[in-house]
XYZ file of C-alpha atoms in Angstrom:
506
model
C 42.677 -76.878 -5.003
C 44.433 -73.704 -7.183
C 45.824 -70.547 -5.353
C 44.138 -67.171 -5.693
C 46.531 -65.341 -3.945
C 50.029 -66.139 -2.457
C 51.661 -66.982 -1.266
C 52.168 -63.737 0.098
C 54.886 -62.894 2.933
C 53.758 -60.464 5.600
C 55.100 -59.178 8.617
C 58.645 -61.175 9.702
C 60.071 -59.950 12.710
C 63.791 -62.019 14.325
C 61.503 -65.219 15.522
C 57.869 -64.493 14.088
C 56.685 -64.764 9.918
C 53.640 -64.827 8.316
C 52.342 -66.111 5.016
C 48.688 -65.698 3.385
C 47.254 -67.936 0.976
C 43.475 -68.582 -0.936
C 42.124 -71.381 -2.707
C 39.530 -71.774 -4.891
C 38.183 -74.862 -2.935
C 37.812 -75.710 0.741
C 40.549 -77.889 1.994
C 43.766 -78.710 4.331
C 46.799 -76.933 3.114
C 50.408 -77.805 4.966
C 53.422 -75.458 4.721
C 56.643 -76.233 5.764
C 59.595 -73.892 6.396
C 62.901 -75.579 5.376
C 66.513 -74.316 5.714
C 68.441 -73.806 2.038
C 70.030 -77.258 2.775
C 66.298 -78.779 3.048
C 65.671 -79.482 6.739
C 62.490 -79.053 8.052
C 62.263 -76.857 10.797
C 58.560 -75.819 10.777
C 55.254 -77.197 9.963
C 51.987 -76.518 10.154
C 48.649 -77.366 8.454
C 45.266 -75.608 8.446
C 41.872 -75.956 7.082
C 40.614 -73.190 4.415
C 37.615 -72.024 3.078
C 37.082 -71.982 -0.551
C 38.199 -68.262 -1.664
C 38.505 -66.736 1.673
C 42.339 -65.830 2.242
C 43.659 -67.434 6.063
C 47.395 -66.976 7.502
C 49.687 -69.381 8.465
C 51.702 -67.445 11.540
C 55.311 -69.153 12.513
C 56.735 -68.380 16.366
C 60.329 -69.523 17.709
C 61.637 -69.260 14.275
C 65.623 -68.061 14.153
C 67.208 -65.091 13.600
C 69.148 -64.110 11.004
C 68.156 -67.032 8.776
C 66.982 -67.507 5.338
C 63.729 -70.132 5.302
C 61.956 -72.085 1.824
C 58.305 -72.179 1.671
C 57.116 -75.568 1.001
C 53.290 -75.317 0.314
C 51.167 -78.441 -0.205
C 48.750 -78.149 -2.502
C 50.933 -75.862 -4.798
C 49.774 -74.694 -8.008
C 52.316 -71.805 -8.781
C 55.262 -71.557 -10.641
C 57.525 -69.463 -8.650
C 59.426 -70.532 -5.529
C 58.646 -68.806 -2.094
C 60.887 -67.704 0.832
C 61.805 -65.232 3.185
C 64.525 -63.922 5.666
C 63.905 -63.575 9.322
C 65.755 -60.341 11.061
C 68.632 -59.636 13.228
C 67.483 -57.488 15.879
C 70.848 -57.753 17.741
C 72.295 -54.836 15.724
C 70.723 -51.922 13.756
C 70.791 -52.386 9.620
C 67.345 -53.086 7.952
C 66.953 -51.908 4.381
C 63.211 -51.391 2.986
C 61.878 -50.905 -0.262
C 58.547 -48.185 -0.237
C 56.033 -48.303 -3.252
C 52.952 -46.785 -3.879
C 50.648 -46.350 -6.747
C 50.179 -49.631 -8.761
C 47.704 -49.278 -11.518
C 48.011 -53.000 -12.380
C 45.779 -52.737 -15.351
C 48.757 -50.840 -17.178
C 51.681 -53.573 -16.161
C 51.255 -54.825 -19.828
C 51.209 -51.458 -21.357
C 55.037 -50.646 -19.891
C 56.793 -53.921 -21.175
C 60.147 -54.399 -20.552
C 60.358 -51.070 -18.448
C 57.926 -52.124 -15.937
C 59.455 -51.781 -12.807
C 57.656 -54.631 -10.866
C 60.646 -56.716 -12.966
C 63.430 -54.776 -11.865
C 62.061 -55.198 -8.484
C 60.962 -58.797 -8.536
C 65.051 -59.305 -9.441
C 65.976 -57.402 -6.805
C 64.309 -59.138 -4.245
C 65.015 -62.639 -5.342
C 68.882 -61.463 -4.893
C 68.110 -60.994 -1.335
C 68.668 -56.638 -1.312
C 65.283 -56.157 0.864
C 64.663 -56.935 4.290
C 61.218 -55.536 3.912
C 59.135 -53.533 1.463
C 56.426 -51.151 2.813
C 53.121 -50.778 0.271
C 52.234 -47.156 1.342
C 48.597 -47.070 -0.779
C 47.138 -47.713 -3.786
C 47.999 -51.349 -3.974
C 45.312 -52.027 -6.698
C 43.219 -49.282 -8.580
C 39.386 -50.323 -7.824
C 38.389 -47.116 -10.184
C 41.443 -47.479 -12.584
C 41.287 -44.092 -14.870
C 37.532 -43.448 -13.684
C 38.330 -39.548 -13.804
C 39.414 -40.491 -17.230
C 36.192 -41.628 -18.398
C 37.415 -45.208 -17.939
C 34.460 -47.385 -17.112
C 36.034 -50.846 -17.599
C 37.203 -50.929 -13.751
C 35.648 -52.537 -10.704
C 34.215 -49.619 -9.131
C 32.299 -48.065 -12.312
C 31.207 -51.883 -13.387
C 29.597 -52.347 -9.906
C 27.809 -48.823 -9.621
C 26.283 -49.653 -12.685
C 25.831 -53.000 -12.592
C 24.579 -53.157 -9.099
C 23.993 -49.945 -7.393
C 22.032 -47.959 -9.881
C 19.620 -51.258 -10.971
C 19.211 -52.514 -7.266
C 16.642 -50.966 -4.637
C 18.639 -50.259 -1.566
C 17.147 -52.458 0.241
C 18.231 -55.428 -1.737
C 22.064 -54.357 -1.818
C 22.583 -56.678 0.738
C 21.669 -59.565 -1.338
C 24.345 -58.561 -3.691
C 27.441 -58.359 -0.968
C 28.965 -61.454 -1.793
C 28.843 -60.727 -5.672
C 30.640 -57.203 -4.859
C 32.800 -58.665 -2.706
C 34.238 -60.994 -5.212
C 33.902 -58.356 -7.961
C 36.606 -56.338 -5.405
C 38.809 -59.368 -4.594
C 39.143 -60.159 -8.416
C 41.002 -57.259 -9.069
C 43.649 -57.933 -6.449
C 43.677 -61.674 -8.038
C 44.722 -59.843 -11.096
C 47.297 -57.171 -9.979
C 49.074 -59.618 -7.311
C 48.910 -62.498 -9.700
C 51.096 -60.363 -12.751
C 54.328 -62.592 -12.357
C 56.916 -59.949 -11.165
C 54.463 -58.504 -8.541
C 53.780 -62.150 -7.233
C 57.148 -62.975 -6.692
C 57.622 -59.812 -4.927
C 54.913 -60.623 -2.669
C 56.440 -64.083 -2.592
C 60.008 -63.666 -1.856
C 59.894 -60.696 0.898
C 58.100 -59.322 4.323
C 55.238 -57.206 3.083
C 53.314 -54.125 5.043
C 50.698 -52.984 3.364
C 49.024 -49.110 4.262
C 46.098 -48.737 2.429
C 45.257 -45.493 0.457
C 42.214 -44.291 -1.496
C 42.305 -45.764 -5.110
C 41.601 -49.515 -2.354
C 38.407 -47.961 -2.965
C 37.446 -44.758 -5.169
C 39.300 -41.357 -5.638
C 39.269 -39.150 -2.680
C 38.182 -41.572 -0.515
C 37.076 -40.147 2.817
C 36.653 -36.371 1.400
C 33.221 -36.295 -0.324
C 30.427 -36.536 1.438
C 28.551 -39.540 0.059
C 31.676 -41.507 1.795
C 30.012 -40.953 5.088
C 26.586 -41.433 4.640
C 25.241 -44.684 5.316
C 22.358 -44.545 2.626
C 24.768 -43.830 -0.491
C 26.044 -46.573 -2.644
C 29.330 -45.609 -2.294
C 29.167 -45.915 1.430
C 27.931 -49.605 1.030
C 30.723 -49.907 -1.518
C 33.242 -48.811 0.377
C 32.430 -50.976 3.663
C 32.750 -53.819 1.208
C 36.332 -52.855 0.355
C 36.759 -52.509 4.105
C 36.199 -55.893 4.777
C 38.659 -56.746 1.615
C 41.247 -54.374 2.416
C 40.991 -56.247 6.175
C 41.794 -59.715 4.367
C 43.974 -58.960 1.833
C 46.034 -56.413 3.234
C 45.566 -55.435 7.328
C 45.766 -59.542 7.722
C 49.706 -59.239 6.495
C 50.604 -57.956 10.204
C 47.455 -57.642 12.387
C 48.429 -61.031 14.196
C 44.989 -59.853 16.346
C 42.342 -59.193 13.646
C 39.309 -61.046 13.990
C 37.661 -61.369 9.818
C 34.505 -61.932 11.448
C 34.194 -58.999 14.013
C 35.755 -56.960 11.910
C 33.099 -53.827 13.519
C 34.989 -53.918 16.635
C 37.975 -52.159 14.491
C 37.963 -48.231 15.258
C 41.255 -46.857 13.207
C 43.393 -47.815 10.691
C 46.625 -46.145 11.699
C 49.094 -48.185 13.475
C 52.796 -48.784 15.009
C 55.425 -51.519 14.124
C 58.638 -51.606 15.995
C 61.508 -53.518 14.554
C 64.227 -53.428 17.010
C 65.863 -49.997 17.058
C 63.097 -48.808 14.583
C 60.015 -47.346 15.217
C 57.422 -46.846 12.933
C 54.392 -44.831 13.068
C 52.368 -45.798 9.550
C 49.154 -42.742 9.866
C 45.702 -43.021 8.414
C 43.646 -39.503 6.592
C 40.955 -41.483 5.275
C 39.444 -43.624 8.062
C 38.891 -41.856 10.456
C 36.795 -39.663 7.668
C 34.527 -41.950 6.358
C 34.597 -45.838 8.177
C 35.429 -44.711 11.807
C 33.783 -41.134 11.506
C 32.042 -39.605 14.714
C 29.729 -37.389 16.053
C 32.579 -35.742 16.914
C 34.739 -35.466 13.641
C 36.152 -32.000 13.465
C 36.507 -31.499 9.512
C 39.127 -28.675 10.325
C 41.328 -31.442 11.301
C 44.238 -33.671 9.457
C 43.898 -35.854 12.753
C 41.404 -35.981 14.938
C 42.243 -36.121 18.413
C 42.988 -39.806 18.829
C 45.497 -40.362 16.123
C 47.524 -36.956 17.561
C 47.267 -39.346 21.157
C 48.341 -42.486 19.279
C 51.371 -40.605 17.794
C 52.079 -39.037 21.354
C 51.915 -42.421 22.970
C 54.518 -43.956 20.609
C 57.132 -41.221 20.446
C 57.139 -41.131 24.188
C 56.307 -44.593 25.477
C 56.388 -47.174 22.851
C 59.453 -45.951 20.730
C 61.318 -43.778 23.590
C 64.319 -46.460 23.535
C 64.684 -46.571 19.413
C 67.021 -44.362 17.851
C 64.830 -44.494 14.166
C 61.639 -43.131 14.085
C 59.968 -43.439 10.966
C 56.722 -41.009 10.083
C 54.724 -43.516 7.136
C 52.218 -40.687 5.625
C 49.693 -41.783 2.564
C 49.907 -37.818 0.965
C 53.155 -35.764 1.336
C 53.533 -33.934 4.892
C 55.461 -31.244 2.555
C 55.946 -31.049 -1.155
C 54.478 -27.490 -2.633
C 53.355 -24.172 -0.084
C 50.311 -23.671 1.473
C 49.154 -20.871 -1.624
C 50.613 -22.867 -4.461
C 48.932 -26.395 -3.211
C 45.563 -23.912 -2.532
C 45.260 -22.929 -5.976
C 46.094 -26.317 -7.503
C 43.258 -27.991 -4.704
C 40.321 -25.692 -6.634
C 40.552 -27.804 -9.618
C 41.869 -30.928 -8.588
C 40.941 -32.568 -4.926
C 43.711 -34.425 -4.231
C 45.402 -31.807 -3.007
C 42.900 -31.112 -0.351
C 44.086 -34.297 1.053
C 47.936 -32.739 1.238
C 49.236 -32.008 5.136
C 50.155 -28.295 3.203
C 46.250 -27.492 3.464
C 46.350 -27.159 6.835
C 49.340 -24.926 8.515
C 48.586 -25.554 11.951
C 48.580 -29.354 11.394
C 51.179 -30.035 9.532
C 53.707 -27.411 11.816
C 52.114 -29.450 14.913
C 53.439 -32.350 12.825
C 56.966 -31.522 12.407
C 57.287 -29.789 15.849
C 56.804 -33.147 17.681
C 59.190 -35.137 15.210
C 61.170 -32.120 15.523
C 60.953 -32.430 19.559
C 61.438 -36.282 19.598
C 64.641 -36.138 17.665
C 66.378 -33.486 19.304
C 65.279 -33.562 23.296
C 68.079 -35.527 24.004
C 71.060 -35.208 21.681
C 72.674 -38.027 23.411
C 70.443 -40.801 22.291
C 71.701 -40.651 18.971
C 67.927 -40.267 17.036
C 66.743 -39.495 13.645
C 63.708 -38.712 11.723
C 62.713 -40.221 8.612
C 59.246 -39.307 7.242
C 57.865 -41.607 3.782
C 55.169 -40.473 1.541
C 53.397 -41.603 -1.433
C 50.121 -40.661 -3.356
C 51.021 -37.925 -5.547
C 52.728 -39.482 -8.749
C 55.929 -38.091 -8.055
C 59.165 -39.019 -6.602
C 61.753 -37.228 -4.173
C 63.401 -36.087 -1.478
C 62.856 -32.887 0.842
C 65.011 -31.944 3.427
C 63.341 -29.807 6.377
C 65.213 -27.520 8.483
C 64.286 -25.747 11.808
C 65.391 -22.345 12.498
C 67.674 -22.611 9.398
C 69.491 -25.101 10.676
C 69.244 -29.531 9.590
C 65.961 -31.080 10.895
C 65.135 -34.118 9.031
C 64.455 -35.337 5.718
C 61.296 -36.713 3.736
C 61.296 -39.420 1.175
C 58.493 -39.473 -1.445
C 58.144 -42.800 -3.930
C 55.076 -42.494 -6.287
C 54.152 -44.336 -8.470
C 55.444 -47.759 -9.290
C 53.207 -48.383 -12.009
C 50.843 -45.069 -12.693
C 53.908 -42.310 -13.019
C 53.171 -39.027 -14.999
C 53.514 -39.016 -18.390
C 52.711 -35.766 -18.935
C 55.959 -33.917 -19.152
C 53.351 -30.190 -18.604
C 52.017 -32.267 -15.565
C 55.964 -32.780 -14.491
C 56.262 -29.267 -13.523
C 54.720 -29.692 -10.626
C 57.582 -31.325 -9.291
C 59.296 -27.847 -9.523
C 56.898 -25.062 -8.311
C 57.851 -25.327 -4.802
C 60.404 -22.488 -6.002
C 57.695 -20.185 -7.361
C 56.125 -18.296 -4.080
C 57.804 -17.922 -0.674
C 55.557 -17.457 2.685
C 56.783 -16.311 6.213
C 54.487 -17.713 8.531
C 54.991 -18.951 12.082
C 57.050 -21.710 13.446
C 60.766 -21.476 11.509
C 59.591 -24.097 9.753
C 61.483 -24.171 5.755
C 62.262 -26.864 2.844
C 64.158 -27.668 -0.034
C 62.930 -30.440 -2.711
C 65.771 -31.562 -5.179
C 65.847 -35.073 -6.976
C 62.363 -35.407 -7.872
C 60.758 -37.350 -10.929
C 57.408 -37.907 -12.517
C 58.458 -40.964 -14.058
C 57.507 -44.368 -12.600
C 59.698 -45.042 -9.509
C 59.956 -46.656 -6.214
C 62.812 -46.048 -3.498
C 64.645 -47.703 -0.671
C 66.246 -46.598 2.516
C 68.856 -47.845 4.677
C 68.787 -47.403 8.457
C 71.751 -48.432 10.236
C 74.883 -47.169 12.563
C 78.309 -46.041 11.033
C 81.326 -45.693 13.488
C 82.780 -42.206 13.011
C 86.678 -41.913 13.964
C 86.123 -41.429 17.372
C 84.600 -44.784 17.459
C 81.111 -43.072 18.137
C 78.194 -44.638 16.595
C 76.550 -42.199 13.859
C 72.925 -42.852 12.970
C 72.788 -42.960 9.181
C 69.940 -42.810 6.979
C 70.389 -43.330 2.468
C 67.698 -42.854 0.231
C 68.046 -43.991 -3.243
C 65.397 -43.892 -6.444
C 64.766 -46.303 -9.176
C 63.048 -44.854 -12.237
C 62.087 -46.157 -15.127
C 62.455 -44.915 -18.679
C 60.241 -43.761 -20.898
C 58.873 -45.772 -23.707
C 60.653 -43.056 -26.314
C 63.664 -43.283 -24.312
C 66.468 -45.201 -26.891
C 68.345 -46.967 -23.889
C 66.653 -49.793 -21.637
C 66.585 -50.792 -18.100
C 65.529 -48.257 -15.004
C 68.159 -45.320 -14.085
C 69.365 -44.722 -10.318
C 69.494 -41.864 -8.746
C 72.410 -40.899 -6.189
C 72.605 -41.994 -2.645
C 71.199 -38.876 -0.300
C 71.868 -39.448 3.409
C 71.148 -37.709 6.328
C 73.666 -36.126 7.245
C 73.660 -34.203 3.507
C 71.014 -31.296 3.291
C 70.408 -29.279 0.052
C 70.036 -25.804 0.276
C 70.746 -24.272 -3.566
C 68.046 -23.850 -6.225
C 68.137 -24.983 -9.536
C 66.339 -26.762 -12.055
C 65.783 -30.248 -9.853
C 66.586 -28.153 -6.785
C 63.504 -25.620 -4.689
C 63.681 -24.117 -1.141
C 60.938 -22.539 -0.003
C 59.415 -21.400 3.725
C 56.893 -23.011 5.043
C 56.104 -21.191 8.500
């Protein structure tokens, strides 16, 4: 028996952990969880299907405490392990990527980040690292005329030489077609001992599938070829990725699922990781308003965890696959008439995205005794930063951006995007403004820290850093990735420069 895939750590809580594996042949596999000093504390053993990925899930495991993977039969390299948490006191540091192109890890060398990061996280710096989209590009440089990528090879392998009536004949074939390309990206050496080494949550986005996923129509009509496609990479994304921390998902009922969107709550830390493609095109209704950024049921899932499921945390995280802000409504407007994606941007819609930061706004601040803060993480857009938002011109919260990790603009033109948040103003309703400063168009990814400082008063102070790692530039002279300064929460940026653009909103 040879591994596929793994093993990959997904979600760890203080006393829970789970690990996915494939094989290439049917069998029993046994994993045991030892301590450093080699006792066994956990073992387990399970019967797999040849190329079909199962989980091994651990209960009554310790807190606090670093456990060795011991997986029998074993065909990798690398060494495996991960760290359960300490719920007992507030301090949980997470990596966030998004956007790996893993067809271009070769093409970046010595400055691919995956390295840095693979380094990072064998040293122990992560407690967990979020995957917010994009984890493997199924249409790698389509819109560039690229047709040696899953999606085009399929369509015109498959789609456009098979009746339609005969496409189910071919789903196990496109299935594997779809899971090869993870084998591939996971598999590159630094990004397996990543996976490896650390808890993993995964949030899919729309390159899981095809550009603009969930906006074209053809997404959502059950006689296209993309539709059929894309319920294929459903089922994938289901295994590969949704299996990490869904400790209920059933692989063979998989219909039953209505919405992608979900909650995770790691002690004092809520988080709230949103969906603006499922809803659209897998889990679309009768019903879908297209005027929408959420229908009505995510807006009631979001409602029910800031008030009930999260009302005793004092970190609420808001996990969004596009930015919630980045450029204004008539800048993004202009750029969305040539290029879609940034239909898909919260700025598109005014009354959303304001609804949006109202109730984080409202969350945070109804009580000023419960010591709360708002963090909100994006990805998608090939560019990384922060944003802080302010309320009636006063501190609201901030937004971290970390795009991409392996697919960053190289275009230095394209990089100016990063800056024309400065260019138009608007004064529209709500008090609503921002200010974007530290952003990049290099290949990045970022971390935050969420923990408690005592202030001199002995008062506990909710703190929030964000930090950047960027890579250089193949012209660049010097080597290694560059880090960008510590931002906090309690530091907001109101002066414009060249790095540094305010504009309203509302």
């Amino acid at each position: 028996m040879k591994i596929l895939i793994g093993p990959i750590i997904g979600k760890v809580t203080d006393t829970t952990a789970r690990i996915l594996l494939e094989y290439d042949q049917a069998g029993e596999v046994t994993v045991k969880l030892t301590t450093v000093n080699g006792e066994v504390k956990k073992q387990m053993k399970k019967q797999f299907e040849a190329r079909k990925s199962s989980v091994f899930h651990f209960n009554n495991l310790d807190p606090n405490t670093k456990y060795i993977v011991n997986i029998s039969p074993y065909t990798n390299e690398y060494t495996s392990s991960f760290k359960t948490l300490d719920f007992s006191s507030k301090n949980l540091k997470i990596c966030w990527i998004s956007c790996n192109d893993g067809r271009k890890n070769q093409a970046y060398k010595d400055l691919n980040l995956w390295i840095n990061l693979s380094q990072e996280v064998l040293d122990g710096k992560y407690d967990l690292i979020c995957h917010i989209g994009d984890q493997v590009y199924l249409d790698s440089d389509e819109w560039l005329g690229n047709t040696n990528n899953t999606y085009h090879k399929l369509k015109e392998e498959i789609f456009q030489k098979v009746p339609q009536n005969q496409w189910a004949d071919y789903y196990e074939q496109i299935k594997e077609a779809i899971k090869d390309e993870y084998r591939f990206v996971w598999n590159y050496p630094p990004t397996a001992k990543v996976l490896a080494n650390v808890s993993n949550i995964m949030l899919y986005d729309d390159h899981d599938i095809r550009d603009n996923w969930g906006f074209l129509p053809e997404d959502y009509d059950p006689n296209s070829a993309d539709y059929y496609y894309g319920r294929v990479c459903q089922q994938v994304y289901y295994e590969y990725q949704r299996q990490l921390r869904d400790e209920t998902l059933d692989l063979s009922n998989t219909q039953s699922i209505k919405e992608e969107y979900f909650t995770l709550k790691m002690g004092k830390i809520g988080f709230f990781f949103s969906d603006l493609r499922g809803d659209r095109a897998w889990h679309r209704t009768q019903q879908f308003d297209t005027t929408k950024v959420f229908q009505e049921k995510q807006w009631q899932k979001l409602d029910d965890a800031l008030n009930q499921e999260f009302k005793d945390v004092e970190n609420f995280v808001f996990v969004s696959q596009s930015t919630v802000v980045f450029l204004n409504h008539t800048i993004n407007h202009l750029i969305a008439q040539k290029i879609k994606d940034s239909e898909e941007q919260w700025v598109e819609n005014l009354d959303e995205q304001y609804k949006l930061l109202k109730k984080l706004y409202d969350w945070k601040f109804q009580n000023t005794n419960l010591n709360r803060e708002v963090t909100i993480i994006c990805g998608d857009i090939h560019f990384g930063g922060h944003t802080d938002i302010y309320f009636q011109n006063k501190p609201a919260f901030k937004q971290f951006t970390s795009s991409s990790i392996t697919n960053g603009v190289k275009d230095k033109f394209k990089r100016v995007l990063s800056y024309l948040g400065a260019a138009v103003s608007e004064d529209l309703k709500g008090g609503f403004h921002f200010c974007n400063h530290d952003w990049t168009g290099k290949n990045n990814y970022g971390w935050i820290l969420i923990t408690n400082k005592t202030k001199k008063n002995n008062q506990q102070q909710n703190y929030v850093s964000c930090q950047q790692v960027i890579a250089r530039d193949q012209d660049e002279n010097q080597k290694g990735t560059v880090i960008s300064n510590q931002i906090d929460n309690l530091t907001f940026f109101s002066s414009k420069s060249e790095t540094n653009s305010c504009c309203q909103i509302f």
